[in-house]
PDB file of C-alpha atoms in Angstrom:
ATOM      1  CA  ASP A 638     114.566 131.919  90.383  1.00 58.00           C
ATOM      2  CA  ASP A 639     114.452 133.837  87.120  1.00 65.00           C
ATOM      3  CA  PRO A 640     115.331 131.637  84.086  1.00 62.00           C
ATOM      4  CA  ASN A 641     115.237 134.696  81.828  1.00 67.00           C
ATOM      5  CA  ASN A 642     118.429 135.956  83.464  1.00 67.00           C
ATOM      6  CA  LEU A 643     120.317 132.679  82.740  1.00 62.00           C
ATOM      7  CA  LYS A 644     120.735 132.814  78.984  1.00 64.00           C
ATOM      8  CA  GLY A 645     122.509 129.714  77.639  1.00 66.00           C
ATOM      9  CA  TYR A 646     121.738 127.618  80.687  1.00 69.00           C
ATOM     10  CA  GLU A 647     118.889 125.269  81.549  1.00 76.00           C
ATOM     11  CA  ALA A 648     117.850 123.731  84.831  1.00 82.00           C
ATOM     12  CA  GLY A 649     118.882 120.150  85.525  1.00 86.00           C
ATOM     13  CA  VAL A 650     121.147 117.819  87.503  1.00 88.00           C
ATOM     14  CA  TYR A 651     124.634 116.402  87.092  1.00 87.00           C
ATOM     15  CA  ILE A 652     125.507 113.032  88.656  1.00 89.00           C
ATOM     16  CA  VAL A 653     128.944 111.367  88.659  1.00 90.00           C
ATOM     17  CA  LEU A 654     129.069 107.881  87.129  1.00 89.00           C
ATOM     18  CA  ASN A 655     131.225 105.274  88.884  1.00 87.00           C
ATOM     19  CA  VAL A 656     132.146 101.858  87.475  1.00 83.00           C
ATOM     20  CA  ASN A 657     134.310  99.446  89.445  1.00 77.00           C
ATOM     21  CA  GLN A 658     135.129 102.210  91.938  1.00 78.00           C
ATOM     22  CA  ALA A 659     136.414 104.511  89.217  1.00 82.00           C
ATOM     23  CA  ARG A 660     134.862 107.760  88.004  1.00 87.00           C
ATOM     24  CA  ILE A 661     134.215 107.417  84.274  1.00 85.00           C
ATOM     25  CA  GLY A 662     131.991 110.394  83.479  1.00 89.00           C
ATOM     26  CA  VAL A 663     128.983 112.498  84.323  1.00 91.00           C
ATOM     27  CA  LEU A 664     125.293 111.993  83.641  1.00 90.00           C
ATOM     28  CA  ALA A 665     123.456 115.230  82.803  1.00 90.00           C
ATOM     29  CA  MET A 666     119.646 115.439  82.790  1.00 88.00           C
ATOM     30  CA  LEU A 667     117.699 118.573  82.015  1.00 87.00           C
ATOM     31  CA  GLY A 668     114.426 119.457  83.743  1.00 85.00           C
ATOM     32  CA  THR A 669     112.844 120.601  86.984  1.00 80.00           C
ATOM     33  CA  GLY A 670     110.680 119.085  89.659  1.00 78.00           C
ATOM     34  CA  GLU A 671     111.108 116.756  92.601  1.00 76.00           C
ATOM     35  CA  GLU A 672     111.043 113.630  90.440  1.00 83.00           C
ATOM     36  CA  LEU A 673     114.099 114.666  88.381  1.00 87.00           C
ATOM     37  CA  LEU A 674     116.744 113.580  90.898  1.00 85.00           C
ATOM     38  CA  ALA A 675     115.022 110.236  91.518  1.00 86.00           C
ATOM     39  CA  THR A 676     114.772 109.607  87.783  1.00 89.00           C
ATOM     40  CA  ALA A 677     118.410 110.590  87.285  1.00 87.00           C
ATOM     41  CA  ASN A 678     119.508 108.145  89.992  1.00 88.00           C
ATOM     42  CA  ILE A 679     117.588 105.299  88.324  1.00 89.00           C
ATOM     43  CA  VAL A 680     119.226 106.123  84.980  1.00 90.00           C
ATOM     44  CA  LYS A 681     122.613 106.327  86.743  1.00 88.00           C
ATOM     45  CA  ILE A 682     122.174 102.802  88.172  1.00 89.00           C
ATOM     46  CA  CYS A 683     121.135 101.428  84.776  1.00 90.00           C
ATOM     47  CA  ILE A 684     124.121 102.993  82.983  1.00 90.00           C
ATOM     48  CA  GLU A 685     126.616 101.888  85.625  1.00 84.00           C
ATOM     49  CA  LYS A 686     125.345  98.301  85.683  1.00 86.00           C
ATOM     50  CA  SER A 687     125.310  98.117  81.888  1.00 86.00           C
ATOM     51  CA  LEU A 688     128.889  99.370  81.724  1.00 83.00           C
ATOM     52  CA  GLU A 689     129.968  96.932  84.445  1.00 80.00           C
ATOM     53  CA  LEU A 690     128.490  94.047  82.472  1.00 78.00           C
ATOM     54  CA  GLU A 691     130.118  95.241  79.234  1.00 76.00           C
ATOM     55  CA  LEU A 692     133.527  95.595  80.885  1.00 70.00           C
ATOM     56  CA  ALA A 693     133.139  92.173  82.486  1.00 64.00           C
ATOM     57  CA  LYS A 694     132.287  90.714  79.070  1.00 63.00           C
ATOM     58  CA  GLN A 695     135.339  92.359  77.502  1.00 59.00           C
ATOM     59  CA  GLU A 696     137.524  91.049  80.315  1.00 58.00           C
ATOM     60  CA  ARG A 697     136.045  87.555  79.915  1.00 57.00           C
ATOM     61  CA  ASP A 698     136.570  87.637  76.143  1.00 55.00           C
ATOM     62  CA  SER A 699     140.143  88.826  76.632  1.00 54.00           C
ATOM     63  CA  ASP A 700     140.749  86.014  79.128  1.00 67.00           C
ATOM     64  CA  LYS A 701     139.156  83.544  76.709  1.00 73.00           C
ATOM     65  CA  GLU A 702     141.435  84.746  73.932  1.00 80.00           C
ATOM     66  CA  GLN A 703     144.480  84.210  76.129  1.00 81.00           C
ATOM     67  CA  HIS A 704     143.426  80.601  76.712  1.00 80.00           C
ATOM     68  CA  ILE A 705     142.774  80.058  72.988  1.00 83.00           C
ATOM     69  CA  ARG A 706     146.207  81.497  72.246  1.00 86.00           C
ATOM     70  CA  ARG A 707     147.722  78.973  74.649  1.00 84.00           C
ATOM     71  CA  LEU A 708     145.820  76.244  72.806  1.00 84.00           C
ATOM     72  CA  ILE A 709     147.370  77.122  69.442  1.00 88.00           C
ATOM     73  CA  TYR A 710     150.900  77.966  70.595  1.00 87.00           C
ATOM     74  CA  PHE A 711     151.591  75.257  73.180  1.00 82.00           C
ATOM     75  CA  PRO A 712     152.191  71.847  71.559  1.00 76.00           C
ATOM     76  CA  ASN A 713     150.721  68.626  72.923  1.00 81.00           C
ATOM     77  CA  PRO A 714     148.309  70.019  75.539  1.00 82.00           C
ATOM     78  CA  SER A 715     147.371  67.531  78.259  1.00 84.00           C
ATOM     79  CA  LYS A 716     143.846  66.364  79.038  1.00 87.00           C
ATOM     80  CA  GLN A 717     143.930  68.553  82.151  1.00 86.00           C
ATOM     81  CA  ASP A 718     144.813  71.581  80.006  1.00 83.00           C
ATOM     82  CA  ILE A 719     141.921  70.856  77.623  1.00 87.00           C
ATOM     83  CA  ASP A 720     139.452  70.265  80.472  1.00 88.00           C
ATOM     84  CA  TYR A 721     140.477  73.549  82.076  1.00 83.00           C
ATOM     85  CA  LEU A 722     140.125  75.387  78.776  1.00 83.00           C
ATOM     86  CA  ILE A 723     136.602  74.018  78.293  1.00 86.00           C
ATOM     87  CA  ARG A 724     135.623  74.958  81.837  1.00 84.00           C
ATOM     88  CA  ILE A 725     136.971  78.509  81.559  1.00 80.00           C
ATOM     89  CA  THR A 726     135.909  79.367  77.997  1.00 80.00           C
ATOM     90  CA  HIS A 727     132.782  77.157  77.620  1.00 83.00           C
ATOM     91  CA  ILE A 728     133.996  76.033  74.193  1.00 87.00           C
ATOM     92  CA  ARG A 729     132.011  73.050  72.948  1.00 90.00           C
ATOM     93  CA  PRO A 730     134.646  70.362  72.310  1.00 90.00           C
ATOM     94  CA  GLU A 731     132.397  68.058  70.263  1.00 92.00           C
ATOM     95  CA  ILE A 732     132.049  70.604  67.435  1.00 93.00           C
ATOM     96  CA  SER A 733     134.200  70.189  64.307  1.00 95.00           C
ATOM     97  CA  ARG A 734     135.842  73.405  63.169  1.00 95.00           C
ATOM     98  CA  VAL A 735     138.181  74.590  60.437  1.00 96.00           C
ATOM     99  CA  PRO A 736     140.918  77.173  61.166  1.00 96.00           C
ATOM    100  CA  ILE A 737     140.989  80.218  58.889  1.00 96.00           C
ATOM    101  CA  LEU A 738     144.059  82.416  59.184  1.00 95.00           C
ATOM    102  CA  PHE A 739     143.493  85.983  57.958  1.00 93.00           C
ATOM    103  CA  VAL A 740     146.607  87.921  57.000  1.00 90.00           C
ATOM    104  CA  VAL A 741     146.170  91.626  56.307  1.00 85.00           C
ATOM    105  CA  HIS A 742     148.708  93.034  53.858  1.00 78.00           C
ATOM    106  CA  GLN A 743     149.941  96.560  53.403  1.00 68.00           C
ATOM    107  CA  ALA A 744     148.136  98.353  50.618  1.00 64.00           C
ATOM    108  CA  ASP A 745     150.063 100.287  47.978  1.00 60.00           C
ATOM    109  CA  ASN A 746     151.514 103.511  49.389  1.00 53.00           C
ATOM    110  CA  GLY A 747     149.681 103.050  52.670  1.00 53.00           C
ATOM    111  CA  PRO A 748     150.009 101.579  56.154  1.00 53.00           C
ATOM    112  CA  LYS A 749     149.019  98.044  57.016  1.00 61.00           C
ATOM    113  CA  GLU A 750     145.347  97.841  57.965  1.00 63.00           C
ATOM    114  CA  ASN A 751     144.444  97.219  61.603  1.00 75.00           C
ATOM    115  CA  PRO A 752     143.693  93.487  62.126  1.00 79.00           C
ATOM    116  CA  GLU A 753     140.998  94.481  64.619  1.00 83.00           C
ATOM    117  CA  LEU A 754     138.917  95.561  61.638  1.00 86.00           C
ATOM    118  CA  VAL A 755     139.008  91.964  60.427  1.00 88.00           C
ATOM    119  CA  ARG A 756     137.955  90.714  63.859  1.00 88.00           C
ATOM    120  CA  LYS A 757     134.949  93.039  63.915  1.00 89.00           C
ATOM    121  CA  ALA A 758     133.979  92.088  60.378  1.00 91.00           C
ATOM    122  CA  ILE A 759     134.036  88.394  61.297  1.00 92.00           C
ATOM    123  CA  LEU A 760     131.994  88.898  64.451  1.00 91.00           C
ATOM    124  CA  GLN A 761     129.397  90.941  62.554  1.00 91.00           C
ATOM    125  CA  SER A 762     129.189  88.496  59.650  1.00 91.00           C
ATOM    126  CA  GLU A 763     126.244  86.143  59.246  1.00 91.00           C
ATOM    127  CA  ALA A 764     128.809  83.392  58.678  1.00 93.00           C
ATOM    128  CA  TYR A 765     129.999  83.670  62.301  1.00 94.00           C
ATOM    129  CA  LEU A 766     128.165  81.198  64.548  1.00 94.00           C
ATOM    130  CA  ASP A 767     127.896  81.057  68.334  1.00 92.00           C
ATOM    131  CA  THR A 768     129.977  77.860  68.284  1.00 93.00           C
ATOM    132  CA  ASP A 769     132.852  79.638  66.481  1.00 93.00           C
ATOM    133  CA  PHE A 770     135.699  81.425  68.207  1.00 90.00           C
ATOM    134  CA  LEU A 771     138.683  83.489  67.165  1.00 90.00           C
ATOM    135  CA  CYS A 772     141.745  85.230  68.502  1.00 89.00           C
ATOM    136  CA  ARG A 773     144.561  87.518  67.470  1.00 89.00           C
ATOM    137  CA  THR A 774     147.871  85.782  66.820  1.00 91.00           C
ATOM    138  CA  LEU A 775     151.184  86.942  68.216  1.00 88.00           C
ATOM    139  CA  ASP A 776     152.161  88.386  64.832  1.00 86.00           C
ATOM    140  CA  ASP A 777     148.966  90.452  64.526  1.00 86.00           C
ATOM    141  CA  ASN A 778     146.895  88.192  62.310  1.00 91.00           C
ATOM    142  CA  ILE A 779     143.443  86.781  63.053  1.00 93.00           C
ATOM    143  CA  ILE A 780     142.714  83.058  63.372  1.00 95.00           C
ATOM    144  CA  TRP A 781     139.037  82.073  63.124  1.00 95.00           C
ATOM    145  CA  PHE A 782     137.932  78.570  64.107  1.00 95.00           C
ATOM    146  CA  LYS A 783     134.759  78.200  62.058  1.00 96.00           C
ATOM    147  CA  THR A 784     132.176  75.511  62.728  1.00 95.00           C
ATOM    148  CA  VAL A 785     131.739  72.794  60.095  1.00 94.00           C
ATOM    149  CA  ALA A 786     128.422  70.926  60.146  1.00 91.00           C
ATOM    150  CA  PRO A 787     128.806  67.112  60.403  1.00 91.00           C
ATOM    151  CA  GLU A 788     127.074  66.563  57.065  1.00 91.00           C
ATOM    152  CA  LYS A 789     129.532  68.966  55.360  1.00 90.00           C
ATOM    153  CA  ARG A 790     132.786  67.300  56.412  1.00 90.00           C
ATOM    154  CA  LEU A 791     133.086  64.892  53.497  1.00 91.00           C
ATOM    155  CA  CYS A 792     132.055  67.454  50.876  1.00 91.00           C
ATOM    156  CA  PHE A 793     133.930  70.400  52.410  1.00 91.00           C
ATOM    157  CA  LEU A 794     136.067  71.125  49.354  1.00 89.00           C
ATOM    158  CA  ALA A 795     133.139  70.651  46.989  1.00 89.00           C
ATOM    159  CA  GLU A 796     131.362  73.576  48.679  1.00 87.00           C
ATOM    160  CA  LYS A 797     134.346  75.875  49.033  1.00 90.00           C
ATOM    161  CA  GLU A 798     132.711  78.396  46.690  1.00 91.00           C
ATOM    162  CA  ILE A 799     130.189  79.134  49.450  1.00 92.00           C
ATOM    163  CA  LEU A 800     132.918  79.829  51.993  1.00 93.00           C
ATOM    164  CA  ASP A 801     134.846  81.872  49.418  1.00 93.00           C
ATOM    165  CA  GLU A 802     131.777  84.035  48.868  1.00 93.00           C
ATOM    166  CA  GLN A 803     131.207  84.481  52.609  1.00 93.00           C
ATOM    167  CA  ILE A 804     134.812  85.563  53.144  1.00 92.00           C
ATOM    168  CA  ASN A 805     134.813  87.943  50.182  1.00 90.00           C
ATOM    169  CA  GLN A 806     131.511  89.516  51.241  1.00 90.00           C
ATOM    170  CA  MET A 807     132.800  89.951  54.758  1.00 89.00           C
ATOM    171  CA  MET A 808     136.080  91.530  53.666  1.00 87.00           C
ATOM    172  CA  ALA A 809     134.293  93.747  51.136  1.00 85.00           C
ATOM    173  CA  THR A 810     132.816  95.661  54.083  1.00 86.00           C
ATOM    174  CA  LEU A 811     136.355  96.857  54.899  1.00 82.00           C
ATOM    175  CA  ASN A 812     136.797  99.030  51.804  1.00 76.00           C
ATOM    176  CA  ASN A 813     138.883  96.733  49.610  1.00 70.00           C
ATOM    177  CA  ILE A 814     141.255  95.644  52.337  1.00 79.00           C
ATOM    178  CA  VAL A 815     144.236  93.659  51.002  1.00 83.00           C
ATOM    179  CA  PHE A 816     144.245  90.199  52.581  1.00 86.00           C
ATOM    180  CA  SER A 817     144.938  86.496  52.292  1.00 90.00           C
ATOM    181  CA  ALA A 818     142.948  83.697  53.931  1.00 94.00           C
ATOM    182  CA  TYR A 819     144.505  80.302  54.608  1.00 95.00           C
ATOM    183  CA  ILE A 820     141.961  77.606  55.416  1.00 95.00           C
ATOM    184  CA  GLY A 821     143.317  74.597  57.281  1.00 95.00           C
ATOM    185  CA  PRO A 822     142.038  71.041  57.772  1.00 95.00           C
ATOM    186  CA  ILE A 823     138.818  70.129  59.580  1.00 95.00           C
ATOM    187  CA  LEU A 824     139.581  69.589  63.283  1.00 94.00           C
ATOM    188  CA  ASP A 825     137.493  67.442  65.612  1.00 91.00           C
ATOM    189  CA  LYS A 826     139.745  67.410  68.706  1.00 91.00           C
ATOM    190  CA  LEU A 827     140.797  70.502  70.637  1.00 91.00           C
ATOM    191  CA  TYR A 828     144.317  69.169  71.153  1.00 89.00           C
ATOM    192  CA  ASN A 829     144.764  69.247  67.343  1.00 92.00           C
ATOM    193  CA  TYR A 830     144.033  72.970  67.078  1.00 92.00           C
ATOM    194  CA  GLY A 831     147.670  73.968  67.503  1.00 92.00           C
ATOM    195  CA  GLN A 832     148.707  71.696  64.628  1.00 93.00           C
ATOM    196  CA  GLY A 833     145.848  73.044  62.496  1.00 94.00           C
ATOM    197  CA  TYR A 834     147.054  76.585  63.132  1.00 94.00           C
ATOM    198  CA  ARG A 835     150.631  75.622  62.229  1.00 94.00           C
ATOM    199  CA  GLN A 836     149.400  74.117  58.959  1.00 94.00           C
ATOM    200  CA  CYS A 837     147.740  77.443  58.150  1.00 95.00           C
ATOM    201  CA  GLU A 838     151.045  79.136  58.974  1.00 94.00           C
ATOM    202  CA  TRP A 839     152.825  76.729  56.646  1.00 93.00           C
ATOM    203  CA  MET A 840     150.555  77.873  53.804  1.00 92.00           C
ATOM    204  CA  ARG A 841     151.177  81.518  54.696  1.00 91.00           C
ATOM    205  CA  LEU A 842     154.931  81.047  54.526  1.00 89.00           C
ATOM    206  CA  ASP A 843     154.955  78.701  51.531  1.00 83.00           C
ATOM    207  CA  ILE A 844     152.419  80.452  49.294  1.00 77.00           C
ATOM    208  CA  CYS A 845     152.809  84.109  50.317  1.00 68.00           C
ATOM    209  CA  VAL A 846     150.381  85.578  47.793  1.00 76.00           C
ATOM    210  CA  LEU A 847     146.966  87.208  47.936  1.00 82.00           C
ATOM    211  CA  GLY A 848     143.835  85.088  47.780  1.00 87.00           C
ATOM    212  CA  ILE A 849     141.983  82.284  49.560  1.00 92.00           C
ATOM    213  CA  TYR A 850     143.788  78.963  49.885  1.00 93.00           C
ATOM    214  CA  TYR A 851     142.732  75.542  51.182  1.00 94.00           C
ATOM    215  CA  PHE A 852     145.163  73.193  52.914  1.00 93.00           C
ATOM    216  CA  TYR A 853     143.527  70.141  51.346  1.00 92.00           C
ATOM    217  CA  ASN A 854     144.570  71.425  47.914  1.00 88.00           C
ATOM    218  CA  TYR A 855     148.224  71.389  48.976  1.00 88.00           C
ATOM    219  CA  LEU A 856     148.477  68.037  50.739  1.00 89.00           C
ATOM    220  CA  LEU A 857     151.150  66.677  48.416  1.00 86.00           C
ATOM    221  CA  ARG A 858     153.163  69.869  48.741  1.00 86.00           C
ATOM    222  CA  TYR A 859     152.835  69.734  52.530  1.00 90.00           C
ATOM    223  CA  LEU A 860     153.900  66.093  52.761  1.00 88.00           C
ATOM    224  CA  HIS A 861     156.835  66.914  50.492  1.00 85.00           C
ATOM    225  CA  SER A 862     157.948  69.602  52.949  1.00 85.00           C
ATOM    226  CA  LYS A 863     158.143  66.987  55.709  1.00 87.00           C
ATOM    227  CA  MET A 864     160.452  64.636  53.819  1.00 86.00           C
ATOM    228  CA  SER A 865     164.199  64.749  54.464  1.00 88.00           C
ATOM    229  CA  ARG A 866     166.835  65.245  51.779  1.00 88.00           C
ATOM    230  CA  SER A 867     168.221  61.749  52.379  1.00 90.00           C
ATOM    231  CA  GLU A 868     164.813  60.183  51.770  1.00 90.00           C
ATOM    232  CA  TYR A 869     164.446  62.094  48.519  1.00 89.00           C
ATOM    233  CA  ASP A 870     167.908  61.111  47.372  1.00 89.00           C
ATOM    234  CA  THR A 871     167.176  57.477  48.100  1.00 90.00           C
ATOM    235  CA  ILE A 872     164.046  57.615  45.969  1.00 90.00           C
ATOM    236  CA  PHE A 873     165.132  59.852  43.072  1.00 90.00           C
ATOM    237  CA  SER A 874     168.915  60.122  42.809  1.00 87.00           C
ATOM    238  CA  ALA A 875     169.103  57.390  40.144  1.00 89.00           C
ATOM    239  CA  ILE A 876     166.355  59.146  38.162  1.00 89.00           C
ATOM    240  CA  SER A 877     168.135  62.496  38.433  1.00 88.00           C
ATOM    241  CA  GLU A 878     171.357  61.005  37.061  1.00 88.00           C
ATOM    242  CA  GLU A 879     169.556  60.115  33.824  1.00 89.00           C
ATOM    243  CA  MET A 880     168.486  63.729  33.144  1.00 90.00           C
ATOM    244  CA  ASP A 881     170.835  66.521  32.184  1.00 88.00           C
ATOM    245  CA  LYS A 882     170.501  70.086  33.467  1.00 88.00           C
ATOM    246  CA  ASN A 883     168.352  71.332  30.568  1.00 89.00           C
ATOM    247  CA  ALA A 884     166.012  68.356  30.802  1.00 89.00           C
ATOM    248  CA  ARG A 885     165.522  68.948  34.530  1.00 91.00           C
ATOM    249  CA  GLU A 886     164.916  72.680  34.084  1.00 90.00           C
ATOM    250  CA  ASN A 887     162.406  72.157  31.260  1.00 91.00           C
ATOM    251  CA  PHE A 888     160.669  69.477  33.294  1.00 93.00           C
ATOM    252  CA  CYS A 889     160.391  71.791  36.318  1.00 92.00           C
ATOM    253  CA  GLU A 890     159.050  74.708  34.275  1.00 93.00           C
ATOM    254  CA  ILE A 891     156.247  72.777  32.594  1.00 94.00           C
ATOM    255  CA  MET A 892     155.354  70.742  35.710  1.00 93.00           C
ATOM    256  CA  GLU A 893     155.152  73.852  37.868  1.00 91.00           C
ATOM    257  CA  ALA A 894     152.726  75.461  35.420  1.00 92.00           C
ATOM    258  CA  LEU A 895     150.682  72.265  35.111  1.00 93.00           C
ATOM    259  CA  ILE A 896     150.355  71.937  38.873  1.00 89.00           C
ATOM    260  CA  GLN A 897     149.423  75.589  39.393  1.00 86.00           C
ATOM    261  CA  CYS A 898     146.866  75.491  36.561  1.00 89.00           C
ATOM    262  CA  ASP A 899     145.460  72.075  37.486  1.00 87.00           C
ATOM    263  CA  TYR A 900     146.619  70.629  34.142  1.00 93.00           C
ATOM    264  CA  ASN A 901     144.504  73.051  32.130  1.00 93.00           C
ATOM    265  CA  PHE A 902     146.593  73.475  28.991  1.00 94.00           C
ATOM    266  CA  SER A 903     144.953  76.764  28.004  1.00 94.00           C
ATOM    267  CA  LEU A 904     145.810  78.322  31.366  1.00 93.00           C
ATOM    268  CA  VAL A 905     149.320  76.876  31.205  1.00 93.00           C
ATOM    269  CA  ALA A 906     149.821  78.509  27.804  1.00 93.00           C
ATOM    270  CA  GLN A 907     148.731  81.872  29.207  1.00 92.00           C
ATOM    271  CA  LYS A 908     151.006  81.489  32.206  1.00 91.00           C
ATOM    272  CA  LEU A 909     154.072  80.596  30.103  1.00 92.00           C
ATOM    273  CA  PHE A 910     153.210  83.068  27.288  1.00 93.00           C
ATOM    274  CA  VAL A 911     153.320  80.347  24.659  1.00 93.00           C
ATOM    275  CA  HIS A 912     150.846  78.757  22.259  1.00 94.00           C
ATOM    276  CA  LYS A 913     148.702  75.914  23.548  1.00 94.00           C
ATOM    277  CA  ASN A 914     150.254  73.580  20.955  1.00 95.00           C
ATOM    278  CA  THR A 915     153.660  74.332  22.457  1.00 94.00           C
ATOM    279  CA  VAL A 916     152.373  73.247  25.856  1.00 94.00           C
ATOM    280  CA  ILE A 917     151.035  70.013  24.367  1.00 94.00           C
ATOM    281  CA  TYR A 918     154.374  69.387  22.645  1.00 94.00           C
ATOM    282  CA  ARG A 919     156.337  69.893  25.864  1.00 93.00           C
ATOM    283  CA  PHE A 920     153.890  67.763  27.824  1.00 94.00           C
ATOM    284  CA  ASP A 921     154.255  64.974  25.246  1.00 94.00           C
ATOM    285  CA  LYS A 922     158.025  65.094  25.736  1.00 92.00           C
ATOM    286  CA  ILE A 923     157.485  64.381  29.440  1.00 93.00           C
ATOM    287  CA  ARG A 924     155.071  61.554  28.654  1.00 93.00           C
ATOM    288  CA  ASN A 925     157.520  59.995  26.209  1.00 93.00           C
ATOM    289  CA  LEU A 926     160.522  60.459  28.493  1.00 91.00           C
ATOM    290  CA  PHE A 927     158.885  58.699  31.449  1.00 93.00           C
ATOM    291  CA  GLN A 928     156.370  56.592  29.550  1.00 94.00           C
ATOM    292  CA  MET A 929     153.690  58.029  31.852  1.00 93.00           C
ATOM    293  CA  ASN A 930     150.449  59.974  31.440  1.00 93.00           C
ATOM    294  CA  PRO A 931     149.519  62.003  34.549  1.00 92.00           C
ATOM    295  CA  LEU A 932     146.205  62.967  32.927  1.00 92.00           C
ATOM    296  CA  LEU A 933     145.007  59.360  32.993  1.00 93.00           C
ATOM    297  CA  ASN A 934     146.872  57.749  35.873  1.00 93.00           C
ATOM    298  CA  GLY A 935     146.713  59.253  39.341  1.00 89.00           C
ATOM    299  CA  ASN A 936     149.738  57.346  40.654  1.00 92.00           C
ATOM    300  CA  GLU A 937     151.867  58.555  37.755  1.00 93.00           C
ATOM    301  CA  ARG A 938     150.693  62.121  38.381  1.00 92.00           C
ATOM    302  CA  VAL A 939     151.776  61.864  42.043  1.00 91.00           C
ATOM    303  CA  TYR A 940     155.147  60.425  40.996  1.00 92.00           C
ATOM    304  CA  LEU A 941     155.910  63.255  38.565  1.00 93.00           C
ATOM    305  CA  GLU A 942     154.752  65.962  40.971  1.00 92.00           C
ATOM    306  CA  ILE A 943     156.931  64.650  43.815  1.00 91.00           C
ATOM    307  CA  LEU A 944     159.854  64.415  41.415  1.00 92.00           C
ATOM    308  CA  TYR A 945     159.231  68.063  40.510  1.00 92.00           C
ATOM    309  CA  TYR A 946     159.245  69.039  44.205  1.00 89.00           C
ATOM    310  CA  TYR A 947     162.533  67.181  44.623  1.00 90.00           C
ATOM    311  CA  PHE A 948     164.172  69.004  41.739  1.00 90.00           C
ATOM    312  CA  LYS A 949     162.725  72.348  42.823  1.00 86.00           C
ATOM    313  CA  THR A 950     163.754  72.080  46.464  1.00 84.00           C
ATOM    314  CA  TYR A 951     167.338  70.904  46.237  1.00 82.00           C
ATOM    315  CA  SER A 952     169.511  73.163  44.115  1.00 60.00           C
ATOM    316  CA  ASP A 953     172.024  70.555  43.023  1.00 61.00           C
ATOM    317  CA  ALA A 954     169.161  68.389  41.738  1.00 57.00           C
ATOM    318  CA  THR A 955     168.529  70.993  39.021  1.00 51.00           C
ATOM    319  CA  GLY A 956     172.172  71.793  38.510  1.00 53.00           C
ATOM    320  CA  THR A 957     171.728  75.368  39.756  1.00 46.00           C
ATOM    321  CA  THR A 958     172.672  77.290  42.871  1.00 37.00           C
ATOM    322  CA  HIS A 959     170.673  79.769  44.962  1.00 37.00           C
TER     323      HIS A 959
END
């Protein structure tokens, strides 16, 4: 009756909040008058319903992620599996998408960053569309299936600078987080998504360095990884016999640098810490040895690169042991 005797306290009401039959907190409203309790009850209903909807959304998203995880980890899904996935998750199957695997690395003298930060950054990015979807992989990476417009499929690699910029801008919001992004092939069928994810994983395991990498730039390397030793021996064993150990090692060193630097002699010189003229001299030795010019003939370039992969993969082909 006398507010002056209640220092530190104000009049009001407290109402328990319940969501899904569980007490989650208390709503406090200050004030006096007959309308206060009615107003508080209206606010209580609004808060409880909003929280119920948010929890239902989180549960639905979690369930959706479980189904997406099944899509990428279970090989050869049946039509019934795909139809069920579409019905449960409302994914639009006619949309073409490209898988982007984000791998967060441990920074110097610090713990590995939480992959959930990457998920939030993707969802908040302007590059994320309502036809995209993503999930967390079993080894705590993030796979993002990003929509590719039909008119961009043929020129996808030509516009990779745009996607590079979007990814870098997005990751820049995470305070210089250390990451790699492996961008797989364009997928137009949901039953191919598991294979697309595995191709991103192949890049992660084969490249294992920081940066943004596109599967289409490593097609020859990928196809090489699928060939058996016996097939390689059938194709190249006679060639290998004609080259001694030093010739094979020199060939591998210069070809590796040429491939990594896209045959830019200046970059090759920097990579090998030699003069550009030395690179030209060593390249000319390869041209003269094989009577080929990979700068002018695409078939000859493929031949020499596959030969390099053969020497590099099988230790006895280079005369060395691992």
